[in-house]
Structure formats: structure tokens, C-alpha cells
Coordinates of C-alpha atoms and ligand atoms in Angstrom, one line a residue:
M4 CA 119.8 41.6 110.2
S5 CA 119.0 41.6 114.0
T6 CA 116.1 39.7 115.7
P7 CA 113.2 41.6 117.4
A8 CA 110.4 40.0 119.5
A9 CA 108.8 37.0 118.0
N10 CA 106.1 37.8 115.4
S11 CA 107.2 41.3 114.8
A12 CA 109.6 42.8 112.2
K13 CA 111.0 46.3 111.7
I14 CA 112.2 48.1 108.7
T15 CA 113.8 51.5 108.1
I16 CA 113.2 53.2 104.8
D17 CA 115.6 55.9 103.8
P18 CA 116.0 57.2 100.3
A19 CA 119.5 58.0 101.1
F20 CA 120.4 54.2 100.9
T21 CA 120.0 52.8 97.4
V22 CA 120.8 49.6 95.6
G23 CA 120.3 50.6 92.0
P24 CA 117.5 51.5 89.5
V25 CA 114.4 49.5 89.1
R26 CA 115.0 47.8 85.7
R27 CA 112.1 47.1 83.5
R28 CA 113.9 44.1 82.3
T29 CA 113.4 42.5 85.7
F30 CA 109.8 41.9 84.5
G31 CA 110.5 39.7 81.6
A32 CA 108.9 36.4 80.7
F33 CA 109.5 33.5 78.4
V34 CA 107.7 32.0 75.4
E35 CA 109.0 28.6 74.4
H36 CA 107.8 26.1 71.7
L37 CA 106.7 23.8 74.5
G38 CA 103.3 22.3 75.1
R39 CA 100.6 24.9 74.5
C40 CA 102.7 28.1 75.1
V41 CA 102.8 29.0 71.4
Y42 CA 100.1 26.9 69.8
T43 CA 96.7 27.6 71.4
G44 CA 98.6 29.9 73.8
I45 CA 99.7 33.1 72.0
F46 CA 98.8 31.8 68.6
E47 CA 95.4 30.1 67.6
P48 CA 94.1 31.3 64.2
E49 CA 90.8 29.4 64.6
H50 CA 90.1 31.1 68.0
P51 CA 87.0 33.6 67.8
M52 CA 89.3 36.3 69.3
A53 CA 92.2 35.7 67.0
D54 CA 93.4 38.7 65.1
A55 CA 94.4 39.0 61.5
D56 CA 97.8 37.4 62.3
G57 CA 96.3 34.5 64.3
F58 CA 97.2 35.9 67.6
R59 CA 94.8 35.5 70.5
A60 CA 93.7 39.2 71.4
D61 CA 92.7 37.9 74.9
V62 CA 96.2 36.7 75.6
L63 CA 97.8 39.8 74.2
E64 CA 95.5 41.9 76.5
L65 CA 96.5 39.9 79.5
T66 CA 100.1 40.0 78.6
R67 CA 99.9 43.7 78.6
E68 CA 98.1 43.8 81.9
L69 CA 100.8 41.5 83.4
G70 CA 103.3 44.3 82.6
V71 CA 105.8 41.9 80.9
S72 CA 108.9 43.8 79.6
T73 CA 111.2 41.4 77.7
V74 CA 110.1 38.1 76.4
R75 CA 112.7 35.3 75.7
Y76 CA 112.2 33.0 72.7
P77 CA 112.1 30.3 71.3
G78 CA 113.5 28.2 74.2
G79 CA 114.5 26.7 76.4
N80 CA 115.5 23.1 75.7
F81 CA 113.6 23.4 72.5
V82 CA 116.1 25.9 71.0
S83 CA 119.1 23.3 71.3
G84 CA 117.5 21.4 68.3
Y85 CA 115.9 24.2 66.5
R86 CA 116.3 25.1 62.8
W87 CA 115.1 28.7 62.7
E88 CA 114.9 28.6 58.9
D89 CA 112.0 26.1 59.3
G90 CA 109.9 28.9 60.8
V91 CA 110.1 31.5 58.1
G92 CA 108.5 31.9 54.6
P93 CA 105.1 30.9 53.4
A94 CA 103.4 28.9 56.2
E95 CA 102.1 26.1 53.8
E96 CA 105.7 25.4 52.8
R97 CA 107.1 25.1 56.3
P98 CA 108.1 21.6 57.4
A99 CA 106.7 19.9 60.5
R100 CA 109.6 18.7 62.6
L101 CA 110.2 16.4 65.6
D102 CA 110.9 18.5 68.8
L103 CA 113.2 16.2 70.5
A104 CA 113.3 18.2 73.7
W105 CA 109.6 17.8 74.4
H106 CA 108.9 14.8 72.4
S107 CA 106.3 16.7 70.3
T108 CA 105.7 17.8 66.6
D109 CA 106.3 21.4 65.8
P110 CA 104.3 22.6 62.7
N111 CA 106.6 25.7 62.5
L112 CA 103.5 28.0 61.9
V113 CA 105.1 30.3 64.3
G114 CA 108.7 31.4 63.8
V115 CA 110.8 34.5 64.3
D116 CA 108.7 36.7 62.1
E117 CA 105.5 35.8 63.8
F118 CA 107.2 36.3 67.2
A119 CA 108.7 39.7 66.3
K120 CA 105.1 40.8 65.2
W121 CA 103.5 39.4 68.3
S122 CA 106.2 41.3 70.4
V123 CA 105.2 44.7 68.8
K124 CA 101.5 44.0 69.6
A125 CA 102.2 42.8 73.1
G126 CA 104.6 45.9 73.7
V127 CA 107.4 43.7 74.8
E128 CA 111.2 43.6 73.9
P129 CA 112.1 40.3 72.2
M130 CA 115.1 38.4 73.6
M131 CA 116.4 35.8 71.2
A132 CA 118.1 32.5 71.9
V133 CA 120.4 30.9 69.4
N134 CA 121.0 27.1 69.1
L135 CA 124.5 26.2 70.3
G136 CA 123.3 22.6 70.8
T137 CA 123.1 21.0 67.3
R138 CA 124.2 24.1 65.6
G139 CA 126.9 26.8 66.0
T140 CA 128.4 30.1 65.0
Q141 CA 127.3 30.2 61.4
E142 CA 123.6 29.6 62.1
A143 CA 123.6 32.1 64.9
V144 CA 125.1 34.8 62.7
D145 CA 122.7 33.8 59.9
L146 CA 119.8 34.3 62.2
L147 CA 121.2 37.6 63.4
E148 CA 121.6 38.8 59.9
Y149 CA 118.0 37.7 59.1
C150 CA 116.7 39.7 62.2
N151 CA 118.8 42.7 62.5
I152 CA 120.2 43.7 59.1
D153 CA 117.9 46.1 57.3
G154 CA 118.6 44.7 53.8
G155 CA 121.0 44.0 50.9
T156 CA 122.2 40.6 52.1
A157 CA 120.7 37.2 51.3
F158 CA 119.1 36.6 54.8
S159 CA 117.9 40.2 55.3
D160 CA 116.4 40.2 51.8
R161 CA 114.6 37.0 52.6
R162 CA 113.2 38.6 55.7
R163 CA 111.9 41.6 53.6
A164 CA 110.5 39.1 51.1
N165 CA 108.7 37.5 54.1
G166 CA 107.1 40.9 54.8
A167 CA 109.3 42.8 57.2
E168 CA 111.0 45.7 55.5
Q169 CA 113.0 46.9 58.5
G170 CA 115.2 44.8 60.7
Y171 CA 113.9 44.0 64.2
G172 CA 116.9 45.5 66.0
I173 CA 116.9 42.7 68.7
R174 CA 119.5 43.6 71.3
M175 CA 119.5 40.7 73.8
W176 CA 120.7 37.3 72.6
C177 CA 121.2 34.1 74.6
L178 CA 124.2 32.0 73.6
G179 CA 122.4 28.6 73.9
N180 CA 120.4 27.3 76.8
E181 CA 121.4 25.2 79.8
M182 CA 124.4 23.7 78.0
D183 CA 125.6 22.2 81.4
G184 CA 122.5 19.9 81.5
P185 CA 123.0 16.3 80.4
W186 CA 119.3 16.5 79.2
Q187 CA 120.2 19.3 76.8
I188 CA 120.6 18.3 73.1
G189 CA 124.2 19.0 72.2
H190 CA 125.1 19.0 75.9
K191 CA 128.8 20.3 76.4
N192 CA 131.3 20.4 79.2
A193 CA 132.2 23.9 80.4
L194 CA 135.3 24.3 78.2
E195 CA 133.6 23.0 75.0
Y196 CA 130.7 25.4 75.6
G197 CA 132.9 28.3 76.7
R198 CA 134.9 28.0 73.4
V199 CA 131.7 27.8 71.2
A200 CA 130.1 30.7 73.2
A201 CA 133.1 32.8 72.8
D202 CA 133.4 32.0 69.0
A203 CA 129.6 32.8 68.5
A204 CA 129.8 36.0 70.6
R205 CA 132.9 37.3 68.7
A206 CA 131.3 36.7 65.2
M207 CA 127.9 38.2 66.4
R208 CA 129.7 41.2 67.6
M209 CA 131.3 41.6 64.3
V210 CA 127.8 42.0 62.8
D211 CA 126.8 44.3 65.7
P212 CA 129.1 45.3 68.5
D213 CA 126.2 46.7 70.6
L214 CA 124.5 43.4 71.2
E215 CA 123.8 42.3 74.8
L216 CA 124.9 38.8 75.0
V217 CA 124.1 36.2 77.6
A218 CA 126.3 33.2 78.3
C219 CA 124.8 30.1 79.8
G220 CA 125.4 29.8 83.5
S221 CA 124.5 26.6 85.4
S222 CA 120.9 25.4 84.9
A223 CA 120.3 25.1 88.7
P224 CA 122.3 25.7 91.9
G225 CA 122.1 22.0 92.6
M226 CA 124.3 21.0 89.6
D227 CA 127.5 19.4 90.6
T228 CA 129.3 21.7 88.2
F229 CA 127.8 24.9 89.5
G230 CA 130.6 27.4 90.2
E231 CA 133.3 25.6 88.3
W232 CA 131.1 25.9 85.2
E233 CA 130.8 29.7 85.7
R234 CA 134.5 29.9 86.3
V235 CA 135.5 28.1 83.2
V236 CA 132.8 29.5 80.8
L237 CA 133.5 33.1 82.0
T238 CA 137.3 32.5 81.6
E239 CA 136.6 32.0 78.0
T240 CA 134.0 34.6 77.5
Y241 CA 134.3 37.3 80.1
E242 CA 135.2 40.2 77.6
L243 CA 132.7 39.1 75.0
V244 CA 129.4 38.8 77.0
D245 CA 127.4 41.2 79.2
L246 CA 125.5 38.7 81.2
V247 CA 125.5 35.2 82.5
S248 CA 122.2 33.3 82.9
A249 CA 120.8 31.9 86.1
H250 CA 117.8 29.4 86.1
Q251 CA 116.0 28.3 89.3
Y252 CA 112.6 26.6 89.9
F253 CA 111.0 26.0 93.2
E254 CA 108.7 23.0 94.0
D255 CA 106.2 22.6 96.9
L256 CA 107.2 19.1 98.1
G257 CA 104.5 19.0 100.9
D258 CA 106.3 21.1 103.5
L259 CA 104.7 24.5 103.2
Q260 CA 107.3 26.3 105.5
E261 CA 110.2 24.9 103.4
H262 CA 108.3 26.0 100.2
L263 CA 108.1 29.5 101.6
S264 CA 111.9 29.7 102.0
A265 CA 112.3 29.9 98.2
G266 CA 113.2 33.6 98.2
H267 CA 115.9 32.9 100.7
R268 CA 117.3 30.2 98.5
M269 CA 117.2 32.4 95.4
D270 CA 119.0 35.1 97.4
S271 CA 121.8 32.6 98.3
F272 CA 122.1 31.5 94.6
I273 CA 122.4 35.1 93.4
R274 CA 125.1 35.8 96.0
D275 CA 127.1 32.7 94.9
I276 CA 126.8 33.5 91.2
I277 CA 128.1 37.1 92.0
S278 CA 131.1 35.5 93.8
H279 CA 131.8 33.3 90.8
I280 CA 131.6 36.1 88.4
D281 CA 133.7 38.5 90.5
H282 CA 136.4 35.8 90.9
V283 CA 136.9 35.7 87.1
K284 CA 136.8 39.4 87.0
S285 CA 139.5 39.7 89.7
V286 CA 141.7 37.1 88.1
K287 CA 141.4 38.8 84.7
K288 CA 142.1 42.2 86.3
T289 CA 139.4 43.8 84.2
A290 CA 137.2 46.7 84.9
K291 CA 134.4 45.2 82.9
Q292 CA 131.5 44.0 84.9
V293 CA 129.5 41.0 83.8
N294 CA 126.1 40.7 85.5
I295 CA 123.2 38.3 85.8
S296 CA 120.3 37.5 83.5
F297 CA 118.0 35.5 85.7
D298 CA 116.2 34.2 82.6
E299 CA 114.2 31.3 84.0
W300 CA 112.5 31.4 87.4
N301 CA 109.3 30.4 88.8
V302 CA 107.5 27.7 91.0
W303 CA 107.5 24.5 88.9
H304 CA 105.9 21.3 90.4
A305 CA 108.2 19.3 88.2
G306 CA 107.4 15.9 89.9
R307 CA 103.7 16.1 89.1
D308 CA 102.0 14.4 86.2
E309 CA 101.7 17.7 84.3
S310 CA 105.4 17.6 83.5
K311 CA 105.4 14.1 82.1
V312 CA 106.5 14.4 78.4
P313 CA 104.9 12.0 75.8
S314 CA 106.8 9.0 74.8
G315 CA 107.2 6.3 72.2
K316 CA 105.4 6.8 68.9
D317 CA 103.3 9.6 70.3
W318 CA 104.6 12.9 68.9
P319 CA 101.7 15.3 69.5
V320 CA 101.3 18.9 68.3
A321 CA 100.9 21.2 71.2
P322 CA 100.2 18.7 74.0
A323 CA 99.1 20.0 77.4
L324 CA 102.5 20.0 79.2
L325 CA 103.7 21.7 82.4
E326 CA 100.3 23.1 83.0
D327 CA 100.8 23.6 86.8
R328 CA 98.0 25.0 88.8
Y329 CA 99.2 27.6 91.2
S330 CA 98.1 28.1 94.8
V331 CA 97.9 31.2 96.8
A332 CA 101.1 30.1 98.5
D333 CA 102.8 29.6 95.2
A334 CA 101.8 33.3 94.4
V335 CA 103.3 34.4 97.7
V336 CA 106.5 32.6 96.7
V337 CA 106.5 34.3 93.2
G338 CA 106.0 37.7 95.0
D339 CA 108.9 37.0 97.2
L340 CA 111.2 35.9 94.2
L341 CA 110.4 39.3 92.6
V342 CA 111.2 41.1 95.8
T343 CA 114.5 39.1 95.9
L344 CA 115.3 40.0 92.2
L345 CA 114.6 43.6 92.9
R346 CA 116.8 43.6 96.1
H347 CA 119.7 42.5 93.7
T348 CA 119.0 45.1 91.1
D349 CA 122.7 46.1 91.1
R350 CA 123.7 42.8 89.7
V351 CA 120.5 41.2 88.3
H352 CA 120.0 43.2 85.1
S353 CA 117.3 41.1 83.5
A354 CA 115.0 38.4 84.5
S355 CA 112.3 36.2 82.8
L356 CA 109.4 34.5 84.5
A357 CA 109.2 31.0 83.0
Q358 CA 106.9 30.9 81.2
L359 CA 104.1 33.3 80.0
V360 CA 101.1 31.2 78.8
N361 CA 99.9 27.7 79.7
V362 CA 103.3 26.3 80.5
I363 CA 104.2 27.0 84.2
A364 CA 102.4 30.2 83.5
P365 CA 100.4 33.1 85.0
I366 CA 98.1 33.1 82.0
M367 CA 96.0 30.0 81.0
T368 CA 93.9 29.4 78.0
E369 CA 91.3 26.9 76.8
P370 CA 91.7 25.9 73.0
G371 CA 88.9 27.7 71.4
G372 CA 87.7 29.1 74.7
R373 CA 88.6 31.4 77.8
A374 CA 91.8 32.9 79.0
W375 CA 92.2 33.3 82.7
K376 CA 94.7 34.5 85.3
Q377 CA 96.5 32.1 87.7
T378 CA 97.2 33.3 91.3
I379 CA 100.8 34.1 90.4
F380 CA 99.6 36.7 87.9
H381 CA 98.7 39.2 90.7
P382 CA 102.0 39.8 92.6
F383 CA 103.8 40.0 89.3
A384 CA 101.5 42.5 87.7
L385 CA 101.2 44.8 90.7
T386 CA 105.0 44.8 91.2
S387 CA 105.7 45.4 87.6
R388 CA 103.0 48.2 87.6
Y389 CA 104.2 50.0 90.8
A390 CA 107.9 49.3 91.4
A391 CA 109.5 52.4 89.9
G392 CA 112.5 54.7 90.2
T393 CA 115.2 53.4 92.6
V394 CA 115.4 50.3 94.8
L395 CA 116.2 51.2 98.3
Q396 CA 118.4 49.4 100.8
L397 CA 116.4 48.7 103.8
A398 CA 117.5 48.1 107.3
V399 CA 115.5 44.9 108.4
E400 CA 114.9 43.3 111.7
S401 CA 113.1 40.1 111.5
P402 CA 112.4 36.9 113.4
W403 CA 113.8 33.7 111.9
L404 CA 112.1 30.5 110.7
S405 CA 113.3 27.0 110.0
G406 CA 111.9 24.8 107.3
G407 CA 113.0 21.3 106.1
K408 CA 116.5 21.2 104.8
T409 CA 116.9 25.0 104.3
E410 CA 119.1 26.9 106.7
D411 CA 117.2 29.3 109.0
F412 CA 115.8 32.3 107.1
A413 CA 114.1 35.6 107.8
A414 CA 110.3 35.5 108.2
L415 CA 110.1 38.9 106.6
S416 CA 111.2 39.5 103.0
A417 CA 110.9 43.1 101.9
V418 CA 112.0 45.6 99.5
A419 CA 111.1 49.3 98.8
T420 CA 111.2 51.4 95.7
F421 CA 111.3 55.2 95.5
D422 CA 110.3 57.2 92.5
A423 CA 111.3 60.8 93.4
E424 CA 109.8 62.3 90.3
A425 CA 106.4 60.7 90.7
G426 CA 106.6 61.3 94.5
E427 CA 105.8 57.6 95.4
A428 CA 107.5 55.0 97.6
V429 CA 106.3 51.5 97.5
V430 CA 107.0 48.7 100.0
F431 CA 106.7 45.1 98.9
A432 CA 106.6 42.7 101.9
V433 CA 106.2 38.9 102.3
N434 CA 105.4 37.1 105.5
R435 CA 107.1 33.7 105.0
S436 CA 105.7 32.1 108.0
A437 CA 103.3 29.3 107.3
A438 CA 101.5 29.6 110.7
E439 CA 101.9 33.1 112.2
A440 CA 100.9 36.6 111.4
L441 CA 103.7 39.1 111.5
S442 CA 103.5 42.7 112.8
L443 CA 105.4 45.1 110.7
D444 CA 106.7 48.4 112.1
A445 CA 108.3 50.6 109.4
A446 CA 110.2 53.8 110.2
V447 CA 109.5 56.0 107.2
A448 CA 110.6 59.4 108.6
G449 CA 113.5 59.5 106.1
L450 CA 110.8 60.0 103.4
G451 CA 110.0 63.5 104.9
N452 CA 107.1 65.0 106.7
N453 CA 104.5 64.8 104.0
V454 CA 103.9 61.0 103.5
R455 CA 100.4 59.8 102.9
L456 CA 99.1 56.2 102.5
I457 CA 97.7 55.7 98.9
E458 CA 96.8 52.0 99.2
A459 CA 97.7 48.8 100.9
V460 CA 96.8 45.5 99.4
T461 CA 97.5 41.9 100.6
F462 CA 97.3 38.6 98.8
A463 CA 96.6 35.8 101.3
N464 CA 93.8 33.3 102.0
K465 CA 92.6 31.1 104.8
D466 CA 93.3 28.2 102.5
P467 CA 96.7 28.9 101.1
Y468 CA 96.2 26.0 98.6
W469 CA 93.3 27.6 96.9
H470 CA 93.9 28.0 93.2
A471 CA 92.2 29.7 90.4
T472 CA 90.4 27.8 87.7
A473 CA 88.8 28.9 84.3
D474 CA 85.4 28.9 86.2
D475 CA 86.6 30.8 89.2
S476 CA 89.8 33.0 88.8
T477 CA 88.5 35.9 91.0
S478 CA 87.2 34.8 94.4
V479 CA 90.6 35.2 95.9
L480 CA 92.3 38.3 94.8
P481 CA 94.7 40.9 96.4
A482 CA 92.5 42.9 98.8
E483 CA 92.8 46.0 100.9
N484 CA 94.8 45.5 104.1
V485 CA 92.8 47.6 106.7
S486 CA 95.4 47.0 109.4
V487 CA 97.9 49.3 107.7
K488 CA 98.2 52.7 109.5
L489 CA 100.5 55.6 109.0
D490 CA 101.1 57.8 112.1
G491 CA 103.8 60.5 111.8
G492 CA 107.0 58.8 110.6
R493 CA 105.7 55.3 111.6
L494 CA 103.9 52.8 109.4
T495 CA 102.4 49.8 111.0
A496 CA 100.8 46.7 109.5
V497 CA 99.8 43.1 110.2
L498 CA 101.0 40.7 107.6
P499 CA 98.9 37.4 107.7
A500 CA 100.7 34.1 107.6
V501 CA 101.7 33.1 104.0
S502 CA 101.0 36.6 102.5
W503 CA 102.3 39.2 100.0
T504 CA 101.7 42.8 100.6
M505 CA 102.2 46.1 98.6
I506 CA 102.0 49.4 100.4
R507 CA 102.0 52.6 98.3
L508 CA 102.9 55.9 99.9
A509 CA 102.7 59.4 98.3
V510 CA 105.7 61.4 99.2
E511 CA 105.5 65.1 98.7
S512 CA 108.7 67.3 98.9
Ligands
LIG17 O1 111.0 26.2 81.3 C1 111.0 24.9 81.1 C2 112.4 24.3 80.8 O2 113.1 24.5 82.0 C3 113.1 25.0 79.8 O3 112.9 24.4 78.5 C4 114.6 24.7 80.1 O4 115.5 25.6 79.7 C5 114.6 24.5 81.7 O5 115.1 23.3 82.1

């Protein structure tokens, strides 16, 4: 990347240069038994908008509008102490259990059968995690049998007795969660985890060789073990898994310019993980390619009161936890993180925004009341709706920025997708500057002579700390960017400071 004049950036879009397909699974999310994500989030039988199964119809509708593809379930830290059998069978016979991860009580009114039903209604692909914290291979295989075998065995017949004739055919399975973290119930060192994961993977593949299995990578780039963990775990599991997980959260610690470098930091993390995967591949001299499941990512203001878990004798059911309120700046960061994931579509094959409802979430609910969209809803929904076809490799020239402890990073973060069949190219562009507008000059002649502007929208606000509430979730929305002009093979735009922009072009051949 070279450096043009201050406050101006250039990109060249040419469909001859591609990164890989736009993967629907990039637009996944996450539902954990945590706080109010499940109870009073997706499930609230007493709510006036609850359907016959107790699911909130307003949340289902927003989930579909968000354009979520895959949904990871049931955790997160929760899964490492979870007995899936507690959550199946007649609701009145299910035990309430202590959830040690979040110091709460889980009434187990939602379990795998409810989640599978909800997934069908939401139009999402379920992605299941097994407990490799307090449990192991046997329970993972039992759950797989319960979910995916059509019938004729103890667990599959139990599922049928519980109302689901056909198996759920769940393809993606996470082998535990964040097992490198000392906070994790059943925390293990890399070799201990690698061996358990390999054993569970081998047995699960005996049930179904076509599963797509995700080994736990490091829970954050800042973990002391990051890198060595991947090396040891993949040395044990390389031929048995398809993906290694990546988790990364970003916090606004008061320096807006540094907060806006989140996409750059995610980019470095992805590059590092690729090096660690490919090191093991090279040592093993194998043709098999393991890729990345970025199955937890978002802004999470983890230091704020919202993230304080209950303590002592207080074990509430569905307490308000991690109910972060997101600013416009946070939404710009989320838009940039999606741009970054798309730019790595050759190696990031799946991703999950953590989480979906109430808990660090784009969708919020009031118990018994309204459901509403946070700021981060908008860039996610628009990217999911319009990114299609192929991700293009852009030539980018951008000025550089400095922010806090982060190394210098480009002011412009951009990606373009091209759907030849639909005749549409879309540019997603983020101005990471906290202070200055950026002029964008895009060479689009490579798209041909018949290019037309369909629409250009920008999400920005004079006050980048504005956030939506239940009473006002609509006064700041993505709005038309009137500066965008297309003249011959040249597209120009002004990207305000702290902004996310989407430009859609019709391309006729
Ligand atoms: O998403 C919230 C928590 O963050 C998850 O339970 C855990 O996996 C991660 O640390």
C-alpha cells in the first residue's frame, strides 16, 4: 500500500483480481445461555408476540432482517459445564442447574430441540458446540447421535420421542470453547486439549465423516500461549479438523482513534493465525488446508459494569449481563471488522458475531416489551444483504494514522465484492480517522463501460458516541451519501470522519 496526499485515498477495482467467494457463513452470529440472550431474548413464552413454541416473533423477524447465516450454540463459556441431556424432554421434568460460567441459574427450558426449531424459523444454519471442559468424547458422540441420527438408536429415538422425527443434520461442530483460558471450566494446556479434541473428532467422524469440525484456537491474540497453542493443538488434530477458531473483542478505552484501529488489529491477528496453521501444514507435509472459524468477534466494553457477573448467593435466572450499548463509532468498527473478514475470505471460512440478542448484541429486547436495533445492526445487515459473488483484491493507497499503542494503520479500510451474474459490484469503505474526512478516488474502469450508481449510503454522525435506545433507535441511520459521483471510469466520494459507507454499482456487460 502506498501513501497519497493527506486526506485522500485511492482504490482500483478490477474483477480480474480476486480473493475468493463471498461466504454466507461469514455472516454468522452466536446464541449463548448467558444473561438474557436465550431467556427473554429469543425465548419468552409469556411475551405478547411469542409464537406457539414460546419464541419471540419480533426477535425472529429482526434476526432475519439482520441476515444472519450460521448461529453458534449453546456457548461460549457456558458450554464447558453444560449437560445437554438436561435440556431435552418434557419441560416440567427438566432440572434447573447452576451455570458456573456466568454465576446464574439455567432453568433448561431451552435446549437443543428448541434451538433446532428456532433455527428453522429464523432461517439459519445451527452450529453446535460440545462440552470438552467437564465432559469428553462419549458425551459429544451422544449429542451427535441425538441430533443427527434419524432413528433406531437410544439417543435418536429419544429425540423422536421428544417430537423431532428427522435428525437435524447439523454439519458444523465446535470441539469445546476457549480451552486455553484459565477462566474456562475444565481449562487444559495445549497438549491435554489437543489430545481430547483429536479423540472427540475421531469418534465424531466415525458417526459422520462429513462433519465440519472446529478446534479451539487461542481465545485472544494477547494470550501468552497464542501461537504455541495453535502449533501444539494442530499438531495433534490437523488431519481431523477443518477449522481452527479465533476469538477477538475490541473495547473503546477512551481513545477513539485507537478504537478505530480495531480492523487493523483483527487483520494482524488473522495473518498470524494463518502463519501458525501453515507452519503445522508445512511440517506435516500435507496437502490438507485448515482454515479459520472466527466464531466470536465484536466490540465488547468488558470493563464496564454491564459485564459484572453476579456473585455470592445470588444465582439469578437470565440476569441483564453484557448488555453493552453501542455507539455510532462502535458500528463503524463493526463494519470495518466485517470488511476485514471479507478481505480474508480465502482463509476465514466462517465467522460469528458475538452475540445475537441482548448480550453484546445488535438486537435488544425488553422483557414483555419492545425489540429494537442497536447501531451495529446496520452495517452488519447491509453487508450481509449486498456482499455477493466474489471478493475482489483491491489496490489501495491510503494515508496512515497513529492511535495509542497500535502500530500505524491505514485510514481507509475497504473491500469490494462483484456478483457477475447479478451484474452488481459493491464497495464497502471505512474512514478510520477520528478527526478528518477522507476523499476517495476509485478507478472502476476495470468493471467495463456500462457502470451505473445504484445507491451510496454512509453511517456516521456529528456525535460519534450517539447510541440507540428503545425509545429512539432510528434518529441516526445509514443515509444517502450525496458526495458520491460516477464519471466515466472514476468514482469519487467524501467519507466523513468515523464513517462506514456502502456504494452499490450496476455493471452491465
Ligand atoms: O461472548 C461472551 C464470552 O466471551 C463467551 O462465553 C466466551 O467464549 C468468550 O470469552
